[in-house]
PDB file of N, CA and C in Angstrom:
ATOM      1  N   UNK W 119      60.190 133.006  90.921  1.00  0.00           N
ATOM      2  CA  UNK W 119      61.380 133.122  91.749  1.00  0.00           C
ATOM      3  C   UNK W 119      60.929 133.283  93.197  1.00  0.00           C
ATOM      4  N   UNK W 120      61.480 132.480  94.076  1.00  0.00           N
ATOM      5  CA  UNK W 120      61.084 132.496  95.481  1.00  0.00           C
ATOM      6  C   UNK W 120      62.243 133.038  96.320  1.00  0.00           C
ATOM      7  N   UNK W 121      61.985 134.056  97.111  1.00  0.00           N
ATOM      8  CA  UNK W 121      63.012 134.663  97.948  1.00  0.00           C
ATOM      9  C   UNK W 121      62.863 134.168  99.389  1.00  0.00           C
ATOM     10  N   UNK W 122      63.987 133.863 100.026  1.00  0.00           N
ATOM     11  CA  UNK W 122      63.966 133.458 101.431  1.00  0.00           C
ATOM     12  C   UNK W 122      63.908 134.697 102.317  1.00  0.00           C
ATOM     13  N   UNK W 123      63.428 134.519 103.526  1.00  0.00           N
ATOM     14  CA  UNK W 123      63.352 135.628 104.470  1.00  0.00           C
ATOM     15  C   UNK W 123      64.762 135.979 104.952  1.00  0.00           C
ATOM     16  N   UNK W 124      65.143 137.248 104.866  1.00  0.00           N
ATOM     17  CA  UNK W 124      66.473 137.628 105.348  1.00  0.00           C
ATOM     18  C   UNK W 124      66.574 137.491 106.864  1.00  0.00           C
ATOM     19  N   UNK W 125      67.771 137.234 107.334  1.00  0.00           N
ATOM     20  CA  UNK W 125      68.001 137.121 108.771  1.00  0.00           C
ATOM     21  C   UNK W 125      69.007 138.179 109.189  1.00  0.00           C
ATOM     22  N   UNK W 126      68.834 138.697 110.367  1.00  0.00           N
ATOM     23  CA  UNK W 126      69.778 139.676 110.893  1.00  0.00           C
ATOM     24  C   UNK W 126      69.889 139.505 112.399  1.00  0.00           C
ATOM     25  N   UNK W 127      71.013 139.956 112.923  1.00  0.00           N
ATOM     26  CA  UNK W 127      71.204 139.899 114.370  1.00  0.00           C
ATOM     27  C   UNK W 127      72.104 141.041 114.811  1.00  0.00           C
ATOM     28  N   UNK W 128      71.860 141.518 116.002  1.00  0.00           N
ATOM     29  CA  UNK W 128      72.709 142.506 116.637  1.00  0.00           C
ATOM     30  C   UNK W 128      73.658 141.765 117.573  1.00  0.00           C
ATOM     31  N   UNK W 129      74.869 142.283 117.713  1.00  0.00           N
ATOM     32  CA  UNK W 129      75.816 141.672 118.644  1.00  0.00           C
ATOM     33  C   UNK W 129      76.539 142.762 119.427  1.00  0.00           C
ATOM     34  N   UNK W 130      77.030 142.382 120.577  1.00  0.00           N
ATOM     35  CA  UNK W 130      77.777 143.310 121.421  1.00  0.00           C
ATOM     36  C   UNK W 130      78.828 142.531 122.192  1.00  0.00           C
ATOM     37  N   UNK W 131      79.820 143.248 122.657  1.00  0.00           N
ATOM     38  CA  UNK W 131      80.877 142.616 123.431  1.00  0.00           C
ATOM     39  C   UNK W 131      81.541 143.624 124.346  1.00  0.00           C
ATOM     40  N   UNK W 132      82.045 143.126 125.454  1.00  0.00           N
ATOM     41  CA  UNK W 132      82.754 143.943 126.422  1.00  0.00           C
ATOM     42  C   UNK W 132      84.003 143.168 126.828  1.00  0.00           C
ATOM     43  N   UNK W 133      85.122 143.875 126.939  1.00  0.00           N
ATOM     44  CA  UNK W 133      86.370 143.215 127.344  1.00  0.00           C
ATOM     45  C   UNK W 133      87.143 144.126 128.286  1.00  0.00           C
ATOM     46  N   UNK W 134      87.962 143.507 129.118  1.00  0.00           N
ATOM     47  CA  UNK W 134      88.841 144.223 130.041  1.00  0.00           C
ATOM     48  C   UNK W 134      90.262 143.773 129.769  1.00  0.00           C
ATOM     49  N   UNK W 135      91.188 144.732 129.729  1.00  0.00           N
ATOM     50  CA  UNK W 135      92.592 144.402 129.462  1.00  0.00           C
ATOM     51  C   UNK W 135      93.465 145.111 130.481  1.00  0.00           C
ATOM     52  N   UNK W 136      94.395 144.390 131.066  1.00  0.00           N
ATOM     53  CA  UNK W 136      95.345 144.984 131.985  1.00  0.00           C
ATOM     54  C   UNK W 136      96.736 144.717 131.469  1.00  0.00           C
ATOM     55  N   UNK W 137      97.523 145.772 131.353  1.00  0.00           N
ATOM     56  CA  UNK W 137      98.900 145.649 130.884  1.00  0.00           C
ATOM     57  C   UNK W 137      99.830 145.872 132.054  1.00  0.00           C
ATOM     58  N   UNK W 138     100.710 144.917 132.296  1.00  0.00           N
ATOM     59  CA  UNK W 138     101.676 145.066 133.380  1.00  0.00           C
ATOM     60  C   UNK W 138     102.810 145.983 132.931  1.00  0.00           C
ATOM     61  N   UNK W 139     103.561 146.449 133.887  1.00  0.00           N
ATOM     62  CA  UNK W 139     104.658 147.365 133.580  1.00  0.00           C
ATOM     63  C   UNK W 139     105.689 146.652 132.705  1.00  0.00           C
ATOM     64  N   UNK W 140     106.102 147.336 131.688  1.00  0.00           N
ATOM     65  CA  UNK W 140     107.120 146.816 130.791  1.00  0.00           C
ATOM     66  C   UNK W 140     107.941 147.973 130.269  1.00  0.00           C
ATOM     67  N   UNK W 141     109.049 147.669 129.687  1.00  0.00           N
ATOM     68  CA  UNK W 141     109.906 148.723 129.157  1.00  0.00           C
ATOM     69  C   UNK W 141     110.382 148.337 127.771  1.00  0.00           C
ATOM     70  N   UNK W 142     110.530 149.339 126.931  1.00  0.00           N
ATOM     71  CA  UNK W 142     111.043 149.118 125.581  1.00  0.00           C
ATOM     72  C   UNK W 142     111.873 150.318 125.186  1.00  0.00           C
ATOM     73  N   UNK W 143     112.957 150.052 124.527  1.00  0.00           N
ATOM     74  CA  UNK W 143     113.774 151.136 123.994  1.00  0.00           C
ATOM     75  C   UNK W 143     114.438 150.674 122.704  1.00  0.00           C
ATOM     76  N   UNK W 144     115.049 151.613 122.018  1.00  0.00           N
ATOM     77  CA  UNK W 144     115.723 151.300 120.755  1.00  0.00           C
ATOM     78  C   UNK W 144     117.100 151.928 120.758  1.00  0.00           C
ATOM     79  N   UNK W 145     118.034 151.245 120.106  1.00  0.00           N
ATOM     80  CA  UNK W 145     119.398 151.748 120.000  1.00  0.00           C
ATOM     81  C   UNK W 145     119.861 151.639 118.555  1.00  0.00           C
ATOM     82  N   UNK W 146     120.456 152.722 118.064  1.00  0.00           N
ATOM     83  CA  UNK W 146     121.028 152.716 116.722  1.00  0.00           C
ATOM     84  C   UNK W 146     122.369 153.424 116.802  1.00  0.00           C
ATOM     85  N   UNK W 147     123.427 152.690 116.474  1.00  0.00           N
ATOM     86  CA  UNK W 147     124.795 153.192 116.624  1.00  0.00           C
ATOM     87  C   UNK W 147     124.984 153.660 118.063  1.00  0.00           C
ATOM     88  N   UNK W 148     125.245 154.937 118.303  1.00  0.00           N
ATOM     89  CA  UNK W 148     125.450 155.431 119.667  1.00  0.00           C
ATOM     90  C   UNK W 148     124.226 156.138 120.235  1.00  0.00           C
ATOM     91  N   UNK W 149     123.111 156.145 119.510  1.00  0.00           N
ATOM     92  CA  UNK W 149     121.908 156.846 119.942  1.00  0.00           C
ATOM     93  C   UNK W 149     120.932 155.864 120.596  1.00  0.00           C
ATOM     94  N   UNK W 150     120.337 156.283 121.718  1.00  0.00           N
ATOM     95  CA  UNK W 150     119.382 155.446 122.438  1.00  0.00           C
ATOM     96  C   UNK W 150     118.123 156.259 122.734  1.00  0.00           C
ATOM     97  N   UNK W 151     116.978 155.632 122.573  1.00  0.00           N
ATOM     98  CA  UNK W 151     115.721 156.292 122.919  1.00  0.00           C
ATOM     99  C   UNK W 151     115.430 156.112 124.400  1.00  0.00           C
ATOM    100  N   UNK W 152     114.506 156.904 124.910  1.00  0.00           N
ATOM    101  CA  UNK W 152     114.080 156.768 126.304  1.00  0.00           C
ATOM    102  C   UNK W 152     113.236 155.506 126.453  1.00  0.00           C
ATOM    103  N   UNK W 153     113.248 154.941 127.659  1.00  0.00           N
ATOM    104  CA  UNK W 153     112.389 153.785 127.935  1.00  0.00           C
ATOM    105  C   UNK W 153     110.927 154.193 127.869  1.00  0.00           C
ATOM    106  N   UNK W 154     110.136 153.392 127.215  1.00  0.00           N
ATOM    107  CA  UNK W 154     108.704 153.639 127.105  1.00  0.00           C
ATOM    108  C   UNK W 154     108.003 152.539 127.884  1.00  0.00           C
ATOM    109  N   UNK W 155     107.300 152.898 128.923  1.00  0.00           N
ATOM    110  CA  UNK W 155     106.575 151.919 129.728  1.00  0.00           C
ATOM    111  C   UNK W 155     105.082 151.995 129.453  1.00  0.00           C
ATOM    112  N   UNK W 156     104.464 150.850 129.423  1.00  0.00           N
ATOM    113  CA  UNK W 156     103.016 150.800 129.199  1.00  0.00           C
ATOM    114  C   UNK W 156     102.390 149.950 130.291  1.00  0.00           C
ATOM    115  N   UNK W 157     101.596 150.586 131.141  1.00  0.00           N
ATOM    116  CA  UNK W 157     100.883 149.833 132.163  1.00  0.00           C
ATOM    117  C   UNK W 157      99.567 150.528 132.457  1.00  0.00           C
ATOM    118  N   UNK W 158      98.552 149.744 132.750  1.00  0.00           N
ATOM    119  CA  UNK W 158      97.254 150.308 133.068  1.00  0.00           C
ATOM    120  C   UNK W 158      96.113 149.430 132.601  1.00  0.00           C
ATOM    121  N   UNK W 159      94.899 149.879 132.895  1.00  0.00           N
ATOM    122  CA  UNK W 159      93.687 149.134 132.557  1.00  0.00           C
ATOM    123  C   UNK W 159      92.964 149.786 131.390  1.00  0.00           C
ATOM    124  N   UNK W 160      92.365 148.951 130.541  1.00  0.00           N
ATOM    125  CA  UNK W 160      91.574 149.430 129.407  1.00  0.00           C
ATOM    126  C   UNK W 160      90.300 148.601 129.301  1.00  0.00           C
ATOM    127  N   UNK W 161      89.242 149.233 128.805  1.00  0.00           N
ATOM    128  CA  UNK W 161      87.969 148.561 128.557  1.00  0.00           C
ATOM    129  C   UNK W 161      87.618 148.696 127.081  1.00  0.00           C
ATOM    130  N   UNK W 162      87.103 147.628 126.501  1.00  0.00           N
ATOM    131  CA  UNK W 162      86.701 147.634 125.103  1.00  0.00           C
ATOM    132  C   UNK W 162      85.199 147.353 125.019  1.00  0.00           C
ATOM    133  N   UNK W 163      84.494 148.135 124.183  1.00  0.00           N
ATOM    134  CA  UNK W 163      83.064 147.947 123.948  1.00  0.00           C
ATOM    135  C   UNK W 163      82.868 147.777 122.449  1.00  0.00           C
ATOM    136  N   UNK W 164      82.107 146.752 122.065  1.00  0.00           N
ATOM    137  CA  UNK W 164      81.855 146.475 120.653  1.00  0.00           C
ATOM    138  C   UNK W 164      80.352 146.355 120.410  1.00  0.00           C
ATOM    139  N   UNK W 165      79.873 146.980 119.356  1.00  0.00           N
ATOM    140  CA  UNK W 165      78.477 146.891 118.941  1.00  0.00           C
ATOM    141  C   UNK W 165      78.438 146.669 117.441  1.00  0.00           C
ATOM    142  N   UNK W 166      77.513 145.823 116.984  1.00  0.00           N
ATOM    143  CA  UNK W 166      77.430 145.578 115.554  1.00  0.00           C
ATOM    144  C   UNK W 166      76.125 144.958 115.134  1.00  0.00           C
ATOM    145  N   UNK W 167      75.973 144.846 113.829  1.00  0.00           N
ATOM    146  CA  UNK W 167      74.778 144.274 113.207  1.00  0.00           C
ATOM    147  C   UNK W 167      75.219 143.465 112.009  1.00  0.00           C
ATOM    148  N   UNK W 168      74.700 142.241 111.894  1.00  0.00           N
ATOM    149  CA  UNK W 168      75.021 141.367 110.763  1.00  0.00           C
ATOM    150  C   UNK W 168      73.724 140.938 110.092  1.00  0.00           C
ATOM    151  N   UNK W 169      73.703 140.991 108.765  1.00  0.00           N
ATOM    152  CA  UNK W 169      72.508 140.606 108.012  1.00  0.00           C
ATOM    153  C   UNK W 169      72.914 139.637 106.901  1.00  0.00           C
ATOM    154  N   UNK W 170      72.056 138.598 106.706  1.00  0.00           N
ATOM    155  CA  UNK W 170      72.232 137.604 105.647  1.00  0.00           C
ATOM    156  C   UNK W 170      70.959 137.566 104.814  1.00  0.00           C
ATOM    157  N   UNK W 171      71.078 137.282 103.509  1.00  0.00           N
ATOM    158  CA  UNK W 171      69.879 137.176 102.683  1.00  0.00           C
ATOM    159  C   UNK W 171      68.993 135.993 103.072  1.00  0.00           C
ATOM    160  N   UNK W 172      69.592 134.944 103.624  1.00  0.00           N
ATOM    161  CA  UNK W 172      68.844 133.759 104.065  1.00  0.00           C
ATOM    162  C   UNK W 172      69.654 133.055 105.142  1.00  0.00           C
ATOM    163  N   UNK W 173      69.006 132.201 105.919  1.00  0.00           N
ATOM    164  CA  UNK W 173      69.715 131.513 107.004  1.00  0.00           C
ATOM    165  C   UNK W 173      70.813 130.597 106.486  1.00  0.00           C
ATOM    166  N   UNK W 174      70.660 130.039 105.301  1.00  0.00           N
ATOM    167  CA  UNK W 174      71.674 129.138 104.738  1.00  0.00           C
ATOM    168  C   UNK W 174      72.617 129.846 103.775  1.00  0.00           C
ATOM    169  N   UNK W 175      72.555 131.151 103.709  1.00  0.00           N
ATOM    170  CA  UNK W 175      73.375 131.919 102.769  1.00  0.00           C
ATOM    171  C   UNK W 175      74.848 131.898 103.154  1.00  0.00           C
ATOM    172  N   UNK W 176      75.711 131.940 102.152  1.00  0.00           N
ATOM    173  CA  UNK W 176      77.151 132.001 102.387  1.00  0.00           C
ATOM    174  C   UNK W 176      77.657 133.433 102.483  1.00  0.00           C
ATOM    175  N   UNK W 177      76.823 134.401 102.161  1.00  0.00           N
ATOM    176  CA  UNK W 177      77.256 135.793 102.210  1.00  0.00           C
ATOM    177  C   UNK W 177      76.583 136.502 103.376  1.00  0.00           C
ATOM    178  N   UNK W 178      77.262 137.542 103.872  1.00  0.00           N
ATOM    179  CA  UNK W 178      76.720 138.333 104.980  1.00  0.00           C
ATOM    180  C   UNK W 178      77.319 139.729 104.939  1.00  0.00           C
ATOM    181  N   UNK W 179      76.574 140.684 105.438  1.00  0.00           N
ATOM    182  CA  UNK W 179      77.041 142.050 105.594  1.00  0.00           C
ATOM    183  C   UNK W 179      77.154 142.321 107.084  1.00  0.00           C
ATOM    184  N   UNK W 180      78.303 142.843 107.521  1.00  0.00           N
ATOM    185  CA  UNK W 180      78.575 143.077 108.932  1.00  0.00           C
ATOM    186  C   UNK W 180      78.968 144.544 109.115  1.00  0.00           C
ATOM    187  N   UNK W 181      78.233 145.264 109.958  1.00  0.00           N
ATOM    188  CA  UNK W 181      78.503 146.670 110.249  1.00  0.00           C
ATOM    189  C   UNK W 181      78.705 146.791 111.755  1.00  0.00           C
ATOM    190  N   UNK W 182      79.811 147.400 112.183  1.00  0.00           N
ATOM    191  CA  UNK W 182      80.065 147.481 113.616  1.00  0.00           C
ATOM    192  C   UNK W 182      81.028 148.580 114.002  1.00  0.00           C
ATOM    193  N   UNK W 183      81.195 148.747 115.308  1.00  0.00           N
ATOM    194  CA  UNK W 183      82.099 149.742 115.867  1.00  0.00           C
ATOM    195  C   UNK W 183      82.711 149.207 117.152  1.00  0.00           C
ATOM    196  N   UNK W 184      83.944 149.652 117.429  1.00  0.00           N
ATOM    197  CA  UNK W 184      84.681 149.260 118.631  1.00  0.00           C
ATOM    198  C   UNK W 184      85.224 150.529 119.276  1.00  0.00           C
ATOM    199  N   UNK W 185      85.098 150.629 120.592  1.00  0.00           N
ATOM    200  CA  UNK W 185      85.631 151.773 121.325  1.00  0.00           C
ATOM    201  C   UNK W 185      86.459 151.319 122.514  1.00  0.00           C
ATOM    202  N   UNK W 186      87.541 152.048 122.800  1.00  0.00           N
ATOM    203  CA  UNK W 186      88.429 151.754 123.925  1.00  0.00           C
ATOM    204  C   UNK W 186      88.392 152.909 124.918  1.00  0.00           C
ATOM    205  N   UNK W 187      88.350 152.590 126.205  1.00  0.00           N
ATOM    206  CA  UNK W 187      88.375 153.566 127.284  1.00  0.00           C
ATOM    207  C   UNK W 187      89.449 153.167 128.286  1.00  0.00           C
ATOM    208  N   UNK W 188      90.061 154.145 128.942  1.00  0.00           N
ATOM    209  CA  UNK W 188      91.090 153.858 129.938  1.00  0.00           C
ATOM    210  C   UNK W 188      92.469 154.191 129.416  1.00  0.00           C
ATOM    211  N   UNK W 189      93.444 153.328 129.726  1.00  0.00           N
ATOM    212  CA  UNK W 189      94.829 153.549 129.292  1.00  0.00           C
ATOM    213  C   UNK W 189      94.923 153.595 127.774  1.00  0.00           C
ATOM    214  N   UNK W 190      94.243 152.696 127.136  1.00  0.00           N
ATOM    215  CA  UNK W 190      94.184 152.660 125.675  1.00  0.00           C
ATOM    216  C   UNK W 190      92.884 153.344 125.261  1.00  0.00           C
ATOM    217  N   UNK W 191      92.950 154.375 124.416  1.00  0.00           N
ATOM    218  CA  UNK W 191      91.753 155.128 124.029  1.00  0.00           C
ATOM    219  C   UNK W 191      91.641 155.201 122.519  1.00  0.00           C
ATOM    220  N   UNK W 192      90.401 155.237 122.054  1.00  0.00           N
ATOM    221  CA  UNK W 192      90.176 155.385 120.627  1.00  0.00           C
ATOM    222  C   UNK W 192      89.000 154.550 120.179  1.00  0.00           C
ATOM    223  N   UNK W 193      88.821 154.499 118.873  1.00  0.00           N
ATOM    224  CA  UNK W 193      87.712 153.739 118.345  1.00  0.00           C
ATOM    225  C   UNK W 193      87.902 153.461 116.869  1.00  0.00           C
ATOM    226  N   UNK W 194      87.083 152.573 116.366  1.00  0.00           N
ATOM    227  CA  UNK W 194      87.105 152.241 114.946  1.00  0.00           C
ATOM    228  C   UNK W 194      85.727 151.738 114.539  1.00  0.00           C
ATOM    229  N   UNK W 195      85.469 151.807 113.255  1.00  0.00           N
ATOM    230  CA  UNK W 195      84.214 151.315 112.699  1.00  0.00           C
ATOM    231  C   UNK W 195      84.535 150.466 111.482  1.00  0.00           C
ATOM    232  N   UNK W 196      83.639 149.537 111.156  1.00  0.00           N
ATOM    233  CA  UNK W 196      83.887 148.685 110.000  1.00  0.00           C
ATOM    234  C   UNK W 196      82.590 148.352 109.269  1.00  0.00           C
ATOM    235  N   UNK W 197      82.739 148.115 107.995  1.00  0.00           N
ATOM    236  CA  UNK W 197      81.690 147.580 107.132  1.00  0.00           C
ATOM    237  C   UNK W 197      82.335 146.444 106.373  1.00  0.00           C
ATOM    238  N   UNK W 198      81.850 145.214 106.584  1.00  0.00           N
ATOM    239  CA  UNK W 198      82.475 144.034 105.982  1.00  0.00           C
ATOM    240  C   UNK W 198      81.469 143.268 105.130  1.00  0.00           C
ATOM    241  N   UNK W 199      81.943 142.742 104.054  1.00  0.00           N
ATOM    242  CA  UNK W 199      81.185 141.823 103.227  1.00  0.00           C
ATOM    243  C   UNK W 199      81.863 140.467 103.377  1.00  0.00           C
ATOM    244  N   UNK W 200      81.178 139.499 103.955  1.00  0.00           N
ATOM    245  CA  UNK W 200      81.749 138.179 104.216  1.00  0.00           C
ATOM    246  C   UNK W 200      81.206 137.135 103.232  1.00  0.00           C
ATOM    247  N   UNK W 201      82.089 136.265 102.811  1.00  0.00           N
ATOM    248  CA  UNK W 201      81.686 135.117 101.981  1.00  0.00           C
ATOM    249  C   UNK W 201      82.351 133.880 102.561  1.00  0.00           C
ATOM    250  N   UNK W 202      81.573 132.904 102.961  1.00  0.00           N
ATOM    251  CA  UNK W 202      82.098 131.656 103.520  1.00  0.00           C
ATOM    252  C   UNK W 202      82.103 130.590 102.430  1.00  0.00           C
ATOM    253  N   UNK W 203      83.233 129.940 102.247  1.00  0.00           N
ATOM    254  CA  UNK W 203      83.306 128.882 101.237  1.00  0.00           C
ATOM    255  C   UNK W 203      83.867 127.624 101.822  1.00  0.00           C
TER     256      UNK W 203
END
């Protein structure tokens, strides 16, 4: 049995988002909510690592994280198993 050399790569990304002033509200019967405005700048940073058993493999494992700074704040992480068909 012959095994191919696994391949892996690191990836990163940076994004900028600007939201212009907007308003949203809701009305039900005679009740109305306050206007909610969303405006400001946000930055997104993404870092990850993807590994495949071989360069021609249809499967891959992807591990990464995303973080937001500015008007929009927070973060998330993921572990994905990908299969391309």
